[in-house]
Every structure is written in structure tokens, then in C-alpha cells.
JSON list of C-alpha atoms in Angstrom, two decimals:
[
{"chain": "R", "resi": 1, "resn": "MET", "atom": "CA", "xyz": [54.50, 7.85, -1.35]},
{"chain": "R", "resi": 2, "resn": "SER", "atom": "CA", "xyz": [53.48, 11.43, -1.37]},
{"chain": "R", "resi": 3, "resn": "PRO", "atom": "CA", "xyz": [50.08, 12.61, -0.20]},
{"chain": "R", "resi": 4, "resn": "GLU", "atom": "CA", "xyz": [49.46, 13.92, -3.85]},
{"chain": "R", "resi": 5, "resn": "SER", "atom": "CA", "xyz": [50.09, 10.98, -5.27]},
{"chain": "R", "resi": 6, "resn": "GLN", "atom": "CA", "xyz": [47.40, 9.08, -3.07]},
{"chain": "R", "resi": 7, "resn": "GLN", "atom": "CA", "xyz": [44.84, 11.72, -4.59]},
{"chain": "R", "resi": 8, "resn": "PRO", "atom": "CA", "xyz": [42.39, 9.88, -7.31]},
{"chain": "R", "resi": 9, "resn": "THR", "atom": "CA", "xyz": [43.04, 11.50, -10.76]},
{"chain": "R", "resi": 10, "resn": "VAL", "atom": "CA", "xyz": [39.97, 12.34, -12.78]},
{"chain": "R", "resi": 11, "resn": "PRO", "atom": "CA", "xyz": [40.07, 11.64, -16.19]},
{"chain": "R", "resi": 12, "resn": "ALA", "atom": "CA", "xyz": [39.72, 14.49, -18.60]},
{"chain": "R", "resi": 13, "resn": "GLN", "atom": "CA", "xyz": [36.68, 15.07, -20.49]},
{"chain": "R", "resi": 14, "resn": "ASN", "atom": "CA", "xyz": [37.65, 13.59, -23.99]},
{"chain": "R", "resi": 15, "resn": "ALA", "atom": "CA", "xyz": [39.79, 10.89, -22.39]},
{"chain": "R", "resi": 16, "resn": "THR", "atom": "CA", "xyz": [39.00, 7.18, -21.82]},
{"chain": "R", "resi": 17, "resn": "CYS", "atom": "CA", "xyz": [38.18, 5.54, -18.30]},
{"chain": "R", "resi": 18, "resn": "ALA", "atom": "CA", "xyz": [40.25, 2.40, -17.79]},
{"chain": "R", "resi": 19, "resn": "GLY", "atom": "CA", "xyz": [40.61, 1.96, -21.21]},
{"chain": "R", "resi": 20, "resn": "ILE", "atom": "CA", "xyz": [36.92, 1.65, -22.11]},
{"chain": "R", "resi": 21, "resn": "PRO", "atom": "CA", "xyz": [36.27, 4.91, -24.81]},
{"chain": "R", "resi": 22, "resn": "ARG", "atom": "CA", "xyz": [34.26, 8.01, -23.71]},
{"chain": "R", "resi": 23, "resn": "LEU", "atom": "CA", "xyz": [30.29, 6.73, -24.31]},
{"chain": "R", "resi": 24, "resn": "ALA", "atom": "CA", "xyz": [27.66, 8.90, -26.00]},
{"chain": "R", "resi": 25, "resn": "PRO", "atom": "CA", "xyz": [24.94, 9.59, -23.60]},
{"chain": "R", "resi": 26, "resn": "ILE", "atom": "CA", "xyz": [21.56, 7.29, -23.48]},
{"chain": "R", "resi": 27, "resn": "PRO", "atom": "CA", "xyz": [18.85, 8.89, -26.17]},
{"chain": "R", "resi": 28, "resn": "PHE", "atom": "CA", "xyz": [16.58, 10.47, -24.65]},
{"chain": "R", "resi": 29, "resn": "ALA", "atom": "CA", "xyz": [13.83, 8.31, -25.76]},
{"chain": "R", "resi": 30, "resn": "GLU", "atom": "CA", "xyz": [15.46, 4.99, -25.16]},
{"chain": "R", "resi": 31, "resn": "PRO", "atom": "CA", "xyz": [14.66, 3.52, -21.75]},
{"chain": "R", "resi": 32, "resn": "TRP", "atom": "CA", "xyz": [17.31, 3.35, -18.61]},
{"chain": "R", "resi": 33, "resn": "ARG", "atom": "CA", "xyz": [16.99, 2.07, -15.03]},
{"chain": "R", "resi": 34, "resn": "TYR", "atom": "CA", "xyz": [18.65, 2.95, -11.83]},
{"chain": "R", "resi": 35, "resn": "GLU", "atom": "CA", "xyz": [18.51, 1.54, -8.29]},
{"chain": "R", "resi": 36, "resn": "LEU", "atom": "CA", "xyz": [19.68, 2.30, -4.86]},
{"chain": "R", "resi": 37, "resn": "HIS", "atom": "CA", "xyz": [19.37, 0.34, -1.84]},
{"chain": "R", "resi": 38, "resn": "PHE", "atom": "CA", "xyz": [19.55, 1.98, 1.58]},
{"chain": "R", "resi": 39, "resn": "PRO", "atom": "CA", "xyz": [19.43, 0.62, 5.30]},
{"chain": "R", "resi": 40, "resn": "ARG", "atom": "CA", "xyz": [16.97, 1.59, 7.48]},
{"chain": "R", "resi": 41, "resn": "ASP", "atom": "CA", "xyz": [18.81, 4.92, 8.41]},
{"chain": "R", "resi": 42, "resn": "PRO", "atom": "CA", "xyz": [17.23, 8.32, 8.92]},
{"chain": "R", "resi": 43, "resn": "ARG", "atom": "CA", "xyz": [19.55, 10.03, 6.51]},
{"chain": "R", "resi": 44, "resn": "ALA", "atom": "CA", "xyz": [18.33, 7.62, 3.74]},
{"chain": "R", "resi": 45, "resn": "PRO", "atom": "CA", "xyz": [15.33, 9.34, 2.29]},
{"chain": "R", "resi": 46, "resn": "ARG", "atom": "CA", "xyz": [17.82, 12.22, 1.85]},
{"chain": "R", "resi": 47, "resn": "ILE", "atom": "CA", "xyz": [19.99, 10.47, 0.10]},
{"chain": "R", "resi": 48, "resn": "ALA", "atom": "CA", "xyz": [17.37, 8.99, -2.12]},
{"chain": "R", "resi": 49, "resn": "ARG", "atom": "CA", "xyz": [15.85, 12.29, -2.73]},
{"chain": "R", "resi": 50, "resn": "LEU", "atom": "CA", "xyz": [19.32, 13.62, -3.91]},
{"chain": "R", "resi": 51, "resn": "THR", "atom": "CA", "xyz": [19.78, 10.52, -6.27]},
{"chain": "R", "resi": 52, "resn": "LEU", "atom": "CA", "xyz": [17.13, 11.03, -7.99]},
{"chain": "R", "resi": 53, "resn": "ARG", "atom": "CA", "xyz": [17.47, 14.84, -8.63]},
{"chain": "R", "resi": 54, "resn": "THR", "atom": "CA", "xyz": [20.80, 14.12, -10.11]},
{"chain": "R", "resi": 55, "resn": "VAL", "atom": "CA", "xyz": [19.57, 11.28, -12.32]},
{"chain": "R", "resi": 56, "resn": "LEU", "atom": "CA", "xyz": [16.55, 13.28, -13.50]},
{"chain": "R", "resi": 57, "resn": "HIS", "atom": "CA", "xyz": [18.71, 16.38, -14.33]},
{"chain": "R", "resi": 58, "resn": "ALA", "atom": "CA", "xyz": [21.31, 14.37, -16.04]},
{"chain": "R", "resi": 59, "resn": "HIS", "atom": "CA", "xyz": [18.65, 12.51, -18.31]},
{"chain": "R", "resi": 60, "resn": "GLY", "atom": "CA", "xyz": [16.96, 16.22, -18.92]},
{"chain": "R", "resi": 61, "resn": "LEU", "atom": "CA", "xyz": [13.92, 15.53, -17.04]},
{"chain": "R", "resi": 62, "resn": "THR", "atom": "CA", "xyz": [13.70, 18.45, -14.87]},
{"chain": "R", "resi": 63, "resn": "GLU", "atom": "CA", "xyz": [10.02, 18.89, -15.43]},
{"chain": "R", "resi": 64, "resn": "LEU", "atom": "CA", "xyz": [9.56, 15.88, -13.48]},
{"chain": "R", "resi": 65, "resn": "THR", "atom": "CA", "xyz": [12.13, 16.33, -10.90]},
{"chain": "R", "resi": 66, "resn": "GLU", "atom": "CA", "xyz": [9.78, 18.54, -7.91]},
{"chain": "R", "resi": 67, "resn": "ARG", "atom": "CA", "xyz": [6.98, 15.89, -8.13]},
{"chain": "R", "resi": 68, "resn": "ALA", "atom": "CA", "xyz": [9.19, 12.79, -7.99]},
{"chain": "R", "resi": 69, "resn": "GLU", "atom": "CA", "xyz": [11.09, 14.34, -5.22]},
{"chain": "R", "resi": 70, "resn": "LEU", "atom": "CA", "xyz": [8.16, 14.99, -2.66]},
{"chain": "R", "resi": 71, "resn": "LEU", "atom": "CA", "xyz": [6.63, 11.62, -3.60]},
{"chain": "R", "resi": 72, "resn": "THR", "atom": "CA", "xyz": [10.21, 9.56, -3.65]},
{"chain": "R", "resi": 73, "resn": "SER", "atom": "CA", "xyz": [10.93, 11.47, -0.17]},
{"chain": "R", "resi": 74, "resn": "GLU", "atom": "CA", "xyz": [7.59, 10.41, 1.26]},
{"chain": "R", "resi": 75, "resn": "LEU", "atom": "CA", "xyz": [7.70, 6.51, 0.33]},
{"chain": "R", "resi": 76, "resn": "ALA", "atom": "CA", "xyz": [11.27, 6.46, 1.16]},
{"chain": "R", "resi": 77, "resn": "CYS", "atom": "CA", "xyz": [10.77, 8.08, 4.56]},
{"chain": "R", "resi": 78, "resn": "ASN", "atom": "CA", "xyz": [7.42, 5.58, 5.17]},
{"chain": "R", "resi": 79, "resn": "ALA", "atom": "CA", "xyz": [10.16, 2.77, 4.31]},
{"chain": "R", "resi": 80, "resn": "VAL", "atom": "CA", "xyz": [12.40, 4.03, 6.72]},
{"chain": "R", "resi": 81, "resn": "CYS", "atom": "CA", "xyz": [10.29, 4.81, 9.67]},
{"chain": "R", "resi": 82, "resn": "HIS", "atom": "CA", "xyz": [7.39, 1.98, 9.48]},
{"chain": "R", "resi": 83, "resn": "THR", "atom": "CA", "xyz": [9.32, -1.21, 8.44]},
{"chain": "R", "resi": 84, "resn": "GLY", "atom": "CA", "xyz": [12.15, -2.76, 10.07]},
{"chain": "R", "resi": 85, "resn": "GLY", "atom": "CA", "xyz": [14.60, -3.25, 7.45]},
{"chain": "R", "resi": 86, "resn": "ALA", "atom": "CA", "xyz": [16.36, -2.27, 4.48]},
{"chain": "R", "resi": 87, "resn": "ALA", "atom": "CA", "xyz": [14.89, -0.65, 1.42]},
{"chain": "R", "resi": 88, "resn": "SER", "atom": "CA", "xyz": [15.49, 0.42, -2.16]},
{"chain": "R", "resi": 89, "resn": "VAL", "atom": "CA", "xyz": [14.35, 3.05, -4.51]},
{"chain": "R", "resi": 90, "resn": "GLN", "atom": "CA", "xyz": [14.37, 2.23, -8.30]},
{"chain": "R", "resi": 91, "resn": "LEU", "atom": "CA", "xyz": [13.93, 4.86, -11.13]},
{"chain": "R", "resi": 92, "resn": "HIS", "atom": "CA", "xyz": [12.49, 3.34, -14.44]},
{"chain": "R", "resi": 93, "resn": "TRP", "atom": "CA", "xyz": [12.35, 5.60, -17.63]},
{"chain": "R", "resi": 94, "resn": "ARG", "atom": "CA", "xyz": [9.99, 4.50, -20.41]},
{"chain": "R", "resi": 95, "resn": "HIS", "atom": "CA", "xyz": [9.52, 7.53, -22.79]},
{"chain": "R", "resi": 96, "resn": "PRO", "atom": "CA", "xyz": [7.41, 9.24, -21.64]},
{"chain": "R", "resi": 97, "resn": "VAL", "atom": "CA", "xyz": [6.64, 7.70, -18.34]},
{"chain": "R", "resi": 98, "resn": "LEU", "atom": "CA", "xyz": [9.08, 7.82, -15.23]},
{"chain": "R", "resi": 99, "resn": "ARG", "atom": "CA", "xyz": [8.28, 4.96, -12.86]},
{"chain": "R", "resi": 100, "resn": "VAL", "atom": "CA", "xyz": [9.51, 5.10, -9.19]},
{"chain": "R", "resi": 101, "resn": "SER", "atom": "CA", "xyz": [9.22, 2.33, -6.97]},
{"chain": "R", "resi": 102, "resn": "VAL", "atom": "CA", "xyz": [10.18, 1.83, -3.68]},
{"chain": "R", "resi": 103, "resn": "TRP", "atom": "CA", "xyz": [10.39, -1.68, -1.97]},
{"chain": "R", "resi": 104, "resn": "ASP", "atom": "CA", "xyz": [10.47, -2.24, 2.08]},
{"chain": "R", "resi": 105, "resn": "THR", "atom": "CA", "xyz": [10.39, -5.22, 4.12]},
{"chain": "R", "resi": 106, "resn": "SER", "atom": "CA", "xyz": [6.82, -4.68, 5.31]},
{"chain": "R", "resi": 107, "resn": "PRO", "atom": "CA", "xyz": [4.31, -6.53, 3.49]},
{"chain": "R", "resi": 108, "resn": "ALA", "atom": "CA", "xyz": [1.42, -4.47, 4.90]},
{"chain": "R", "resi": 109, "resn": "LEU", "atom": "CA", "xyz": [0.22, -2.66, 1.59]},
{"chain": "R", "resi": 110, "resn": "PRO", "atom": "CA", "xyz": [-1.32, 1.12, 1.58]},
{"chain": "R", "resi": 111, "resn": "ASP", "atom": "CA", "xyz": [-4.94, 1.57, 0.93]},
{"chain": "R", "resi": 112, "resn": "THR", "atom": "CA", "xyz": [-5.50, 1.57, -2.99]},
{"chain": "R", "resi": 113, "resn": "PRO", "atom": "CA", "xyz": [-5.34, 4.68, -5.11]},
{"chain": "R", "resi": 114, "resn": "GLY", "atom": "CA", "xyz": [-8.43, 6.98, -4.96]},
{"chain": "R", "resi": 115, "resn": "THR", "atom": "CA", "xyz": [-9.63, 5.30, -1.72]},
{"chain": "R", "resi": 116, "resn": "PRO", "atom": "CA", "xyz": [-11.61, 8.47, 0.04]},
{"chain": "R", "resi": 117, "resn": "ARG", "atom": "CA", "xyz": [-9.21, 9.44, 2.82]},
{"chain": "R", "resi": 118, "resn": "PRO", "atom": "CA", "xyz": [-10.02, 12.12, 5.55]},
{"chain": "R", "resi": 119, "resn": "ALA", "atom": "CA", "xyz": [-7.75, 14.82, 5.71]},
{"chain": "R", "resi": 120, "resn": "PRO", "atom": "CA", "xyz": [-5.39, 14.65, 9.05]},
{"chain": "R", "resi": 121, "resn": "PRO", "atom": "CA", "xyz": [-5.45, 17.33, 11.69]},
{"chain": "R", "resi": 122, "resn": "PRO", "atom": "CA", "xyz": [-3.62, 20.45, 10.74]},
{"chain": "R", "resi": 123, "resn": "ASP", "atom": "CA", "xyz": [-1.14, 19.63, 13.80]},
{"chain": "R", "resi": 124, "resn": "SER", "atom": "CA", "xyz": [-0.47, 15.90, 12.47]},
{"chain": "R", "resi": 125, "resn": "HIS", "atom": "CA", "xyz": [2.92, 14.87, 11.40]},
{"chain": "R", "resi": 126, "resn": "ASN", "atom": "CA", "xyz": [1.30, 12.21, 9.68]},
{"chain": "R", "resi": 127, "resn": "GLY", "atom": "CA", "xyz": [-1.37, 11.16, 7.49]},
{"chain": "R", "resi": 128, "resn": "ARG", "atom": "CA", "xyz": [-0.52, 13.15, 4.22]},
{"chain": "R", "resi": 129, "resn": "GLY", "atom": "CA", "xyz": [1.32, 10.50, 1.84]},
{"chain": "R", "resi": 130, "resn": "LEU", "atom": "CA", "xyz": [-1.57, 8.62, -0.03]},
{"chain": "R", "resi": 131, "resn": "LEU", "atom": "CA", "xyz": [-3.26, 12.11, -0.23]},
{"chain": "R", "resi": 132, "resn": "LEU", "atom": "CA", "xyz": [-0.10, 13.46, -2.18]},
{"chain": "R", "resi": 133, "resn": "LEU", "atom": "CA", "xyz": [0.26, 9.93, -3.94]},
{"chain": "R", "resi": 134, "resn": "ASP", "atom": "CA", "xyz": [-3.55, 10.92, -5.15]},
{"chain": "R", "resi": 135, "resn": "ALA", "atom": "CA", "xyz": [-2.85, 14.52, -5.87]},
{"chain": "R", "resi": 136, "resn": "LEU", "atom": "CA", "xyz": [0.27, 14.50, -7.50]},
{"chain": "R", "resi": 137, "resn": "ALA", "atom": "CA", "xyz": [0.71, 10.94, -9.41]},
{"chain": "R", "resi": 138, "resn": "ASP", "atom": "CA", "xyz": [-0.58, 10.31, -12.54]},
{"chain": "R", "resi": 139, "resn": "HIS", "atom": "CA", "xyz": [-0.75, 6.48, -11.32]},
{"chain": "R", "resi": 140, "resn": "TRP", "atom": "CA", "xyz": [0.35, 4.80, -8.22]},
{"chain": "R", "resi": 141, "resn": "GLY", "atom": "CA", "xyz": [-0.12, 1.32, -6.87]},
{"chain": "R", "resi": 142, "resn": "GLY", "atom": "CA", "xyz": [1.54, -1.20, -4.63]},
{"chain": "R", "resi": 143, "resn": "CYS", "atom": "CA", "xyz": [2.14, -4.98, -4.75]},
{"chain": "R", "resi": 144, "resn": "ALA", "atom": "CA", "xyz": [3.18, -7.27, -1.78]},
{"chain": "R", "resi": 145, "resn": "LEU", "atom": "CA", "xyz": [5.60, -9.78, -2.61]},
{"chain": "R", "resi": 146, "resn": "GLU", "atom": "CA", "xyz": [6.54, -13.19, -0.90]},
{"chain": "R", "resi": 147, "resn": "ASP", "atom": "CA", "xyz": [9.47, -14.28, 0.74]},
{"chain": "R", "resi": 148, "resn": "GLY", "atom": "CA", "xyz": [11.45, -16.66, -1.60]},
{"chain": "R", "resi": 149, "resn": "PRO", "atom": "CA", "xyz": [14.65, -18.40, -2.00]},
{"chain": "R", "resi": 150, "resn": "TRP", "atom": "CA", "xyz": [16.04, -15.11, -3.76]},
{"chain": "R", "resi": 151, "resn": "GLY", "atom": "CA", "xyz": [15.27, -13.20, -0.43]},
{"chain": "R", "resi": 152, "resn": "PRO", "atom": "CA", "xyz": [12.85, -11.48, 1.90]},
{"chain": "R", "resi": 153, "resn": "GLY", "atom": "CA", "xyz": [9.22, -10.20, 0.36]},
{"chain": "R", "resi": 154, "resn": "GLY", "atom": "CA", "xyz": [7.90, -7.17, 1.59]},
{"chain": "R", "resi": 155, "resn": "LYS", "atom": "CA", "xyz": [5.98, -4.74, -0.64]},
{"chain": "R", "resi": 156, "resn": "THR", "atom": "CA", "xyz": [7.00, -2.31, -3.52]},
{"chain": "R", "resi": 157, "resn": "VAL", "atom": "CA", "xyz": [5.19, 0.90, -3.87]},
{"chain": "R", "resi": 158, "resn": "TRP", "atom": "CA", "xyz": [5.50, 3.03, -7.13]},
{"chain": "R", "resi": 159, "resn": "PHE", "atom": "CA", "xyz": [4.07, 5.82, -8.85]},
{"chain": "R", "resi": 160, "resn": "GLU", "atom": "CA", "xyz": [4.54, 7.08, -12.46]},
{"chain": "R", "resi": 161, "resn": "LEU", "atom": "CA", "xyz": [4.68, 10.71, -13.70]},
{"chain": "R", "resi": 162, "resn": "ARG", "atom": "CA", "xyz": [4.20, 11.30, -17.35]},
{"chain": "R", "resi": 163, "resn": "LEU", "atom": "CA", "xyz": [6.16, 13.96, -19.25]},
{"chain": "R", "resi": 164, "resn": "THR", "atom": "CA", "xyz": [3.91, 16.58, -21.02]},
{"chain": "R", "resi": 165, "resn": "PRO", "atom": "CA", "xyz": [4.87, 16.72, -24.65]},
{"chain": "R", "resi": 166, "resn": "PRO", "atom": "CA", "xyz": [5.85, 20.49, -25.41]},
{"chain": "R", "resi": 167, "resn": "GLU", "atom": "CA", "xyz": [2.85, 22.46, -27.06]},
{"chain": "R", "resi": 168, "resn": "PRO", "atom": "CA", "xyz": [2.28, 22.45, -30.74]},
{"chain": "R", "resi": 169, "resn": "ALA", "atom": "CA", "xyz": [3.94, 26.00, -30.95]},
{"chain": "R", "resi": 170, "resn": "ALA", "atom": "CA", "xyz": [6.89, 25.00, -29.24]},
{"chain": "R", "resi": 171, "resn": "LEU", "atom": "CA", "xyz": [7.45, 22.59, -31.76]},
{"chain": "R", "resi": 172, "resn": "ALA", "atom": "CA", "xyz": [7.02, 24.83, -34.75]},
{"chain": "R", "resi": 173, "resn": "ALA", "atom": "CA", "xyz": [9.68, 27.29, -33.74]}
]
């Protein structure tokens, strides 16, 4: 077999893939969900951030991308640095709200949203995550999960970002 024949082929834009007709994209207001599982690996937060950016751009949610990337990166970093196992990121769109949830194996929950937090020293590399959630998320929270027959417990920390509606002048144009 020649090297050329070993290369994967990419279907043409209007072709079918494995006999499945080309599907229309999910309408903007329809709900969708993506999930990424990752090991305890220092590369995982970057992979989670890039995956989130790709999904949001594909669905036309670029307005939410910067805040979502920063907060997802913070939660994924915490999951990798402060727990002993795997983690996952779940993106859930229910127009006009994006919810990003990060699950990890530690049952320890962060302080509740809105709890007064002292600012960390300027030279500290830690202590800003919950301040970022308070400042940038429209809502956030977390819940502990019990171990069960279908897997480990741990916790989920989530945040929500609301898509702002277009200005009335933009609607009339």
C-alpha cells in the first residue's frame, strides 16, 4: 500500500459522510451539550479552553468566548492542580444562557458565591479564581456528588453567562 493511499480522505462540503446525508446546523436557539473528559495532566486546561473556544465560535457565541475561556481555564486548572484524578468540562446552551460545569474528584466545595473574599497579595499566584467567578459570571455555584455505583462522587462547579440581546436599534436595521 502506498503512503498516499494511507492518508485519510476528507469528504467534500456537500458530500455525505459514511452514508449519512449532510445535516443542517442546530438552530441558534436550540439547546445543545458538549462534554470533554480529561486526565490529571497539566495540558488539560489548555485543551479545555481551546475546545470551548471552538464550540462557541462554531455556534456563533463569540460574545461569550473571552469570559467563558477565562473562567473555564480557572476551573479546569483547579481541577488539575488541586485534585487527585480525572475531570470533565460540560458546555450546555439553553438560549440565552451558556452553562459551563467542571467536575472533578474532590468533594471539597469552594465558598458560596458572593462570600466576601480578601484580595490575595499582588505577588501571589493563587487566590483569584473565586474573585473572577464573582466578577465575570452572571451566576455560579457548585454541588458535591456522592460516590455511587456508576462512578466517583467529587463535585461540580458551574458558571452561567447570559447572551445580551441586541440593542433595539440593531433589531430595526
